[in-house]
Short mmCIF file of N, CA and C in Angstrom, two decimals:
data_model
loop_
_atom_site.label_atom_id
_atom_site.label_comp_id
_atom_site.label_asym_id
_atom_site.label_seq_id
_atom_site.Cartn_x
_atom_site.Cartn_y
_atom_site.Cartn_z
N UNK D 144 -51.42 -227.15 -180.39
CA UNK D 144 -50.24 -226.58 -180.97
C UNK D 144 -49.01 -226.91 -180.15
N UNK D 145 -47.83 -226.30 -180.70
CA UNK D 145 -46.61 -226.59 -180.03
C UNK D 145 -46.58 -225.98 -179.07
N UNK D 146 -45.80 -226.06 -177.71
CA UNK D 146 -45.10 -224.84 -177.01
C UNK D 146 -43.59 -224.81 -176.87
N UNK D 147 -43.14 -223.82 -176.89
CA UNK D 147 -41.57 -223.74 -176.74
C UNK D 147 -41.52 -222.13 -176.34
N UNK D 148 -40.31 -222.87 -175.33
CA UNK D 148 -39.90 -221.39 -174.65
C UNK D 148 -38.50 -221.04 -174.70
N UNK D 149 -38.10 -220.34 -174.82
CA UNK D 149 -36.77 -219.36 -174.88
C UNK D 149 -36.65 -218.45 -173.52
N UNK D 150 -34.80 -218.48 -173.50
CA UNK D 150 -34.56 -217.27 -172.44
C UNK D 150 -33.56 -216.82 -172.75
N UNK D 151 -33.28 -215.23 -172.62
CA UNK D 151 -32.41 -214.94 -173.14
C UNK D 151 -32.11 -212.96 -172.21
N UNK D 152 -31.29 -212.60 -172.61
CA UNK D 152 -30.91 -211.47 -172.00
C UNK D 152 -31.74 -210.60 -172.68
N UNK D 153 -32.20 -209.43 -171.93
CA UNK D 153 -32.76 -208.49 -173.00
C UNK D 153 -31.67 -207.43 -173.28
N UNK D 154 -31.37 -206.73 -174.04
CA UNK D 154 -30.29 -205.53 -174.08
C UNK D 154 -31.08 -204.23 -174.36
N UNK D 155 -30.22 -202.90 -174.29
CA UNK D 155 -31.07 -202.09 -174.57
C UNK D 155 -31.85 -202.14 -175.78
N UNK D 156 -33.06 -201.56 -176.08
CA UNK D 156 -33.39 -200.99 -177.00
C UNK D 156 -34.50 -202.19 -177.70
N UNK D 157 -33.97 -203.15 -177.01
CA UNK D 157 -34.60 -204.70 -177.64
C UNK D 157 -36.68 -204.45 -177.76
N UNK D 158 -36.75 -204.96 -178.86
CA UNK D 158 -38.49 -205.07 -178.66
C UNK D 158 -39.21 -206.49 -178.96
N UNK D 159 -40.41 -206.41 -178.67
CA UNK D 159 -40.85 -208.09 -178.65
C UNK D 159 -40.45 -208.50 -179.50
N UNK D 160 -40.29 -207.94 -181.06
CA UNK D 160 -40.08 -208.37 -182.08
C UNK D 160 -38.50 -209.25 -182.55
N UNK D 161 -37.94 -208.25 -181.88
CA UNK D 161 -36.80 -208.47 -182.14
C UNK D 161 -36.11 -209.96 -180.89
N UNK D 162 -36.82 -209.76 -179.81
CA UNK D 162 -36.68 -210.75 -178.82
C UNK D 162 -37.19 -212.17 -179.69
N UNK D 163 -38.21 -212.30 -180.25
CA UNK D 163 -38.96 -213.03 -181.02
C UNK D 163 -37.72 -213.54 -182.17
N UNK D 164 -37.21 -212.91 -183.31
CA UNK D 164 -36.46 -212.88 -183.83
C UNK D 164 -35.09 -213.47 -183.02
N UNK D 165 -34.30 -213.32 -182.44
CA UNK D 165 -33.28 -214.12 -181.63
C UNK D 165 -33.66 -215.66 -181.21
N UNK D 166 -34.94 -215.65 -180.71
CA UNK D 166 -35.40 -216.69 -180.31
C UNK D 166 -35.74 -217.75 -181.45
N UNK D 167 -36.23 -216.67 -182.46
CA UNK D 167 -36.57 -217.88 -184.09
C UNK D 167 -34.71 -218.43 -184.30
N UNK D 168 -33.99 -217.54 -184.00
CA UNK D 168 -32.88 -217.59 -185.13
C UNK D 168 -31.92 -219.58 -183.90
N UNK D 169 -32.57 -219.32 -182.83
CA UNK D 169 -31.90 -220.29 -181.93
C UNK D 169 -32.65 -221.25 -182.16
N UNK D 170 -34.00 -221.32 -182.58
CA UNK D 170 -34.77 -222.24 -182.64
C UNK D 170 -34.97 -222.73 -183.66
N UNK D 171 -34.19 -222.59 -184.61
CA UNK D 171 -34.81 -222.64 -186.09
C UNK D 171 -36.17 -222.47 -186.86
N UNK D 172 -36.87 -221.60 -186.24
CA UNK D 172 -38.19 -221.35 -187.07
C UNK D 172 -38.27 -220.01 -187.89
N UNK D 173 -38.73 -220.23 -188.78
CA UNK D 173 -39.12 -219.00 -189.60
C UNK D 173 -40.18 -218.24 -188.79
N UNK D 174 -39.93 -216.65 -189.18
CA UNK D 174 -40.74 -215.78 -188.70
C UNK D 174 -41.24 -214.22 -189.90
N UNK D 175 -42.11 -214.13 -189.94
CA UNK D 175 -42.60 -212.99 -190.61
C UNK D 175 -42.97 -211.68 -190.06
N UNK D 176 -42.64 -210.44 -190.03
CA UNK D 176 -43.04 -209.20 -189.58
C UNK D 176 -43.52 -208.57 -190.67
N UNK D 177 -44.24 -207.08 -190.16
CA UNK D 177 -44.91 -206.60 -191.50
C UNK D 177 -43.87 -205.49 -190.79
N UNK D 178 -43.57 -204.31 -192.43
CA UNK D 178 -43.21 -203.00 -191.98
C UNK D 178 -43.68 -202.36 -190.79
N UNK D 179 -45.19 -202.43 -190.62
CA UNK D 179 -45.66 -201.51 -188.92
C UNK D 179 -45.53 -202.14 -187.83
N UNK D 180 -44.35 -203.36 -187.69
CA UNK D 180 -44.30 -203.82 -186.65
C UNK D 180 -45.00 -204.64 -186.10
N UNK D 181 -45.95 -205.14 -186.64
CA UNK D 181 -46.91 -206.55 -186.09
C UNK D 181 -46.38 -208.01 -186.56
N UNK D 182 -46.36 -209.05 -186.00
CA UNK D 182 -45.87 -210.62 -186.23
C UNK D 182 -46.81 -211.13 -187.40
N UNK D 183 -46.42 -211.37 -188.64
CA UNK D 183 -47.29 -211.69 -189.46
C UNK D 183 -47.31 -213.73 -189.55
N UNK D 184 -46.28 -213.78 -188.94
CA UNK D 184 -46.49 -215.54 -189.14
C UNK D 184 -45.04 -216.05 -188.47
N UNK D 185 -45.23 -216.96 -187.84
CA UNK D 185 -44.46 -217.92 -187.18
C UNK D 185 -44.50 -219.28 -187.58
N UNK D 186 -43.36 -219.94 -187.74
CA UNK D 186 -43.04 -221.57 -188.07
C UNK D 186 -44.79 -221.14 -188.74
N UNK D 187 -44.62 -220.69 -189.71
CA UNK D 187 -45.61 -221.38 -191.27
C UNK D 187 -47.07 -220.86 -190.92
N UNK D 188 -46.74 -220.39 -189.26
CA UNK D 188 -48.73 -219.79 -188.95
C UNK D 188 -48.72 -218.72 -189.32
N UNK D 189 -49.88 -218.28 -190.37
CA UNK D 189 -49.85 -216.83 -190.49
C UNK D 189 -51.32 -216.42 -190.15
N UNK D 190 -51.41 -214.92 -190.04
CA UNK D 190 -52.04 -214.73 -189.27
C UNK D 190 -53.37 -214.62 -190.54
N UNK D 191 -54.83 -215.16 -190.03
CA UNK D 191 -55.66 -214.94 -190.74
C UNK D 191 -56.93 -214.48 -190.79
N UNK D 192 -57.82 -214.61 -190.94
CA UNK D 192 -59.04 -213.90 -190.89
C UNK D 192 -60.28 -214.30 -189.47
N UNK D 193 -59.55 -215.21 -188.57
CA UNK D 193 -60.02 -216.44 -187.79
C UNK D 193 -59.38 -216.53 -186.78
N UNK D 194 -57.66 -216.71 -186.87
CA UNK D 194 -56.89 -216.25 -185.84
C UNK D 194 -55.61 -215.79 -186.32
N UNK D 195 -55.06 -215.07 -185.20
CA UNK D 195 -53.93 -214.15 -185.38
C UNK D 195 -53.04 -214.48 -184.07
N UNK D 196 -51.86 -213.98 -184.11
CA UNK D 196 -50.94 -214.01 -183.56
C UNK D 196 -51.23 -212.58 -182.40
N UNK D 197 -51.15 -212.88 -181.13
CA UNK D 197 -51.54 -212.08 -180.14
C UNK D 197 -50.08 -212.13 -179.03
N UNK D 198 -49.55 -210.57 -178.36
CA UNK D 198 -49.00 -210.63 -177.63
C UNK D 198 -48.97 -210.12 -176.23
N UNK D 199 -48.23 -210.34 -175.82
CA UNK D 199 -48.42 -210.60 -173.93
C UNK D 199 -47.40 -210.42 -173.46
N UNK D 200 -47.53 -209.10 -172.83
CA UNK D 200 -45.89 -208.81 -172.00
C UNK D 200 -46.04 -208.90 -170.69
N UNK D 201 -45.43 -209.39 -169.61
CA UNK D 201 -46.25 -209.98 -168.24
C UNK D 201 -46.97 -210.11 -167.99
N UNK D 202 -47.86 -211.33 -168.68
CA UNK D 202 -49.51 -211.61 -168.63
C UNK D 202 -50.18 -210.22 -169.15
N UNK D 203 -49.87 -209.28 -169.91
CA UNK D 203 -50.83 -208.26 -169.97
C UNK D 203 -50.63 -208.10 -171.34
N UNK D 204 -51.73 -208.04 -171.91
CA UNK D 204 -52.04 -208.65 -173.87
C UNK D 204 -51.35 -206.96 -174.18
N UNK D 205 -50.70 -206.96 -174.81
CA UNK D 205 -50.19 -205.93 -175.56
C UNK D 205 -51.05 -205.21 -176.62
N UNK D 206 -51.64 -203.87 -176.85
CA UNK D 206 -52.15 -202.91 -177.59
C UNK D 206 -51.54 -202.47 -178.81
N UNK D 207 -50.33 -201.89 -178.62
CA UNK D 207 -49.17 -201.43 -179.76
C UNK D 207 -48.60 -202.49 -180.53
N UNK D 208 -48.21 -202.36 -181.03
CA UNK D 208 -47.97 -203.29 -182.38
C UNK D 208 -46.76 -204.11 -181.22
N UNK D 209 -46.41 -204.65 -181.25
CA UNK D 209 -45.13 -205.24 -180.91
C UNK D 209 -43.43 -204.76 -181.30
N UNK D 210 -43.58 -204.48 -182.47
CA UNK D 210 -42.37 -204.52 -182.85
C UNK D 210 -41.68 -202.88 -182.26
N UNK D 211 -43.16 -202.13 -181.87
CA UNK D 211 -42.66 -200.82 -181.10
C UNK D 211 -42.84 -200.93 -179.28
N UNK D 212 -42.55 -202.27 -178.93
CA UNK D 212 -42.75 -202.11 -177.37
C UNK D 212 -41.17 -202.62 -176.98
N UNK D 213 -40.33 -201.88 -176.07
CA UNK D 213 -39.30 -202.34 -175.70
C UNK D 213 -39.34 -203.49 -174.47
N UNK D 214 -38.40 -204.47 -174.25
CA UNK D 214 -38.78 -205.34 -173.52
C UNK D 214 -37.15 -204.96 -172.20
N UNK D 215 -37.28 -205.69 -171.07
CA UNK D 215 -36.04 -204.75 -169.71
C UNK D 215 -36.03 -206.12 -169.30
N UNK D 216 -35.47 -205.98 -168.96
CA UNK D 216 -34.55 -207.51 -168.21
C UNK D 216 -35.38 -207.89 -167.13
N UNK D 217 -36.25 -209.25 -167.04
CA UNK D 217 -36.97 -210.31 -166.74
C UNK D 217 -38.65 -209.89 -166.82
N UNK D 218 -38.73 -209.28 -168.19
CA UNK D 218 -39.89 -209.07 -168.31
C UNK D 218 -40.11 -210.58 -169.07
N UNK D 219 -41.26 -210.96 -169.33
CA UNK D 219 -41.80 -212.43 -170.18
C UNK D 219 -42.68 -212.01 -171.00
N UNK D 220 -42.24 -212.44 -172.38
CA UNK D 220 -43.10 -212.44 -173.63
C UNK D 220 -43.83 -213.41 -173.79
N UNK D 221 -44.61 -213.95 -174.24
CA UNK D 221 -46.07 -214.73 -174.26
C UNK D 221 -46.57 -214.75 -175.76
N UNK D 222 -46.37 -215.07 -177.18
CA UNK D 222 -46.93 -215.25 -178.12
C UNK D 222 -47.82 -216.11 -178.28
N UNK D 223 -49.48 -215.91 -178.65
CA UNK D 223 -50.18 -216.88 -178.87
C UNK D 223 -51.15 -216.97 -180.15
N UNK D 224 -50.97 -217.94 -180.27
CA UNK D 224 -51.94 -217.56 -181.93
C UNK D 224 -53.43 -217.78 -181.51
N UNK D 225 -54.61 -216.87 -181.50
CA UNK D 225 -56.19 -217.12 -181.37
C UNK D 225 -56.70 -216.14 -181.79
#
């Protein structure tokens, strides 16, 4: 697969999701969320019965949905699809 990385300021209140989202909007890729806050598809991957979109907030795989974890200035997000 591809890799690409982004950097960017975090501000208050910011969550992976939304960090994710800034980063699609600079990068030009489409991105999908569901209402409860989980990444449903990136540049055209969606998530499926086989693999899914998994996240990682300083090397440590994230539990909560994403779109409810706030992210603080030089934390690192990690999206991986498996």
């Amino acid at each position: 697969g591809t890799k690409r990385a982004f950097e960017g300021q975090a501000a208050s209140g910011m969550t992976v999701v939304s960090a994710l989202r800034l980063a699609a909007a600079a990068g030009g890729f489409p991105v999908a969320t569901s209402s409860n806050g989980d990444i449903a598809a990136i540049a055209g991957m969606a998530n499926g019965s086989r693999k899914r979109w998994r996240s990682y907030l300083n090397a440590v795989a994230i539990a909560e949905r994403p779109g409810h974890i706030e992210v603080r200035p030089g934390d690192r997000i990690l999206l991986r699809y498996e």
